[in-house]
Amino acid sequence: MTHTAVAADLIADRLVPFPKPHFLAAGDLNPPFTLALLDLADVFVDLNRESTKGRDLLRGRTVLNLFFENSTRTSSSFEIAAKRLGADVVTMPVQASSVKKGETLIDTAVTLNAMRPDILVVRHSASGAAALLSQKVGCAVVNAGDGRHEHPTQALLDLLSLRRAFGDVGGLTVAICGDIAHSRVARSNVALLSMMGARVRLIGPPTLVPGDADRWGCEVFHDMREGLKGCDVVMMLRLQLERMDGALVPSTREYFRFWGLDREKLAWANPGAKVMHPGPMNRGVEIDSDVADDLTVSLIQDQVEMGVAARMAVLASLSARLEGAA
Amino acid sequence: MTRLAIVNARLLDPASDYDGPGAVLIEDGVITGVERGPATLTAGRVVDARGLCLSPGLIDIRVRTGEPGAEPKETLKSASLSATAGGVTTIVIQPDTDPAVDDPAMVDFIQRRGAALNLVNVRVAGAATKARDGKRMAEIGLMHEAGALYFTDGDHVIADSRVLSRIMGYASAFNALIACRPADPWLSEGAVATSGELATRLGLSGAPAIAERIQLERDLALVEQTGARFLVDQISTEAALEVLARARGRGLEVAASVSINHLCFNEIDIGDYRTFFRLDPPLRPESDRRALIEAVRDGLIEAITSAHTPAPAEDKRRPFAEAAPGAVGLETLLPAALGLHHEEGLDLLDVLRPLTHGPATLLGLDAGTITPGAPADLILFDPGAPVVVDSAALRSKSKNSPFDGRRLQGRVEMTVVGGRTVYSA
């Protein structure tokens, strides 16, 4: 049997239709399905490392990448994922679109729906925008980040990276550090990691941790030394530049001094602790280059690679559901 | 090893509520022995107190200087000298210098300059916002690390509730103390007196006393929301004291300070437009002063400050409304406070507590008490000695003392800082 045929069998074995019509939040997943999705993503990781990466799982499907917010890595990650599965991909430059001319989000949705896409990948600065679109279109919607709400595929790729690094996520203690308040990555990760049995802690200055975060089922810390004690994973978050003008934190140097990850702070975590960051990084603000670039501790590059595989798994699984519905 | 024993003293230690005969042994700047009762201590050098009062040195948490930026008003040296003569062993410099103390380098600068003088302990309060603009949070964490004891914009009120809420929330990560002047900025704008019959008769623009209560209610609501440690800076009205007492009753961690001027004077004192009585907050009616004294007696107020605000003659020799507000007070703080004992009948320990142990506890200092292990910051004073205040003789560069010409009782005989005698009468 050829290598390609083995891969095709593996994919067929592991491909489970998506349990919901859309993928809007980490809560759309459940533990057994998540494990199936990770197993499928593992196959794609291996395939992506081969010279011939193309598959035809999504042949004939149209995937629309609709990014109302600037994005480089997520947008290209989805585009590559869809193309590797053989889909027809259109990435809409929304900045130059009718939205600028005053068209509402609903108008855009209705217009796009008329073009009969199969999967709509949406990023928008407003929380709930992906859910709103999903109610107005007849295709599957994948939330690629909506405001401060969720970024579920990021949580999935983080989970994949962790599972490959540690073997099992259950029982891990993961510290999510930094601007929790404005982070959709944090919200999705808290939901998914907790669902999969990890213990999640949140660490950040009080101005960047929501007051009710202790009700998310996480422990909340404002002190890195205290918070990192006993952690296996340190997930740093990007600090948006606009948060640094003295409104929420006084300065980048103070932020780095107390909440930026460097060797000294990393030493407070468990030996062998791994470092993650959804990117793009502010070096010297939330993370020191010395830590970020050290491949013995940093999973940051892995996360980018796992992003493509995890999104391939999501698109394939949604497509399988569409097959079933057809 | 340098050893010094002060014997035959009337020991006054508000921290342990002790008022009685005793002696203290000091070695290398630290109190190593305390004897209560007739003294048997001997050491390298023995000072016979001959029954004078020996208490912890005073801790003044609100001292303004002109250094850096306005040295002709006051320097760290002139303020420190003034403090030694007043029995004040720790001064907390306010951040309203030029430039403002809003970054760790400035905190460090003032502390080093102060330490190099070898007089009193010079500590710093950092600004809560950059350049005290009320908009951008200052580097509270780094300043806290550099040694700033608390954070305040001084007389600038942070009007924007969202900014103050964020500052309080952020500061709680460091368990840092935030202090605010309770004064509604709009009601207080341009005011030089307290609204009322007297201000009207004098033709002075006044702010209603409720301006203080309104702002305090807001501040305390934010404290409740953020869990910050909070100091009400210079409380001055009965209405605000009631708000404070209610908040304490609800279990909020709120402290309050009062300026010695508001315990000693009332609005009648501005009657002849004497600009040494032009203060901020303005002097209040007698009923407010009485309420403040009771709050000191009951322990509702943790700290009495001098609110030392040097203003040179050119800033005071003006019409009342145009004169710079504030008064110097480091040298008159103790005799003025002892007036509460002589005239108002407060126990001597109750007078000394908000000048020593109260502020020390508030700011986490190990001074303010006479116990083994504490720094040897002590004063020897004669509580009954009559003094006539002569502002011209004050060590402060500015002479704007409202006590000028007043007869007070209480004289500092000796001030010891870290075991060194820095002042002798």
XYZ file of C-alpha atoms in Angstrom, chain A residues 204-207 222-223 244-255 257-259, chain B residues 103-104 130 135-143 145 166-167 169-174:
42
model
C -1.955 39.434 35.096
C -2.274 42.903 36.547
C -5.685 43.503 38.135
C -6.528 46.009 35.403
C -1.608 38.966 40.136
C 1.864 37.902 41.136
C 0.164 50.711 27.240
C -0.589 54.407 27.168
C -0.981 54.533 30.905
C -4.652 53.714 30.843
C -4.369 50.136 32.100
C -0.673 49.613 32.682
C 1.780 52.434 33.312
C 4.494 51.525 30.832
C 6.001 48.687 28.837
C 9.046 48.586 31.091
C 6.921 48.197 34.213
C 4.787 45.584 32.509
C 9.359 43.934 34.954
C 6.358 42.372 36.699
C 4.528 40.338 34.052
C 9.026 57.303 38.077
C 11.414 55.079 40.037
C 2.211 60.637 35.162
C -5.108 60.664 33.137
C -2.168 58.290 32.700
C -1.248 55.799 35.388
C 2.261 56.248 36.733
C 4.710 53.377 37.254
C 3.270 52.345 40.586
C 4.941 48.939 40.620
C 8.441 50.181 39.865
C 8.128 53.089 42.292
C 9.850 48.567 44.366
C -7.888 51.418 37.319
C -5.190 52.888 39.533
C -7.205 48.006 40.925
C -3.677 47.999 39.550
C -2.145 49.081 42.856
C -3.834 46.205 44.647
C -1.459 43.830 42.823
C 1.338 45.359 44.890
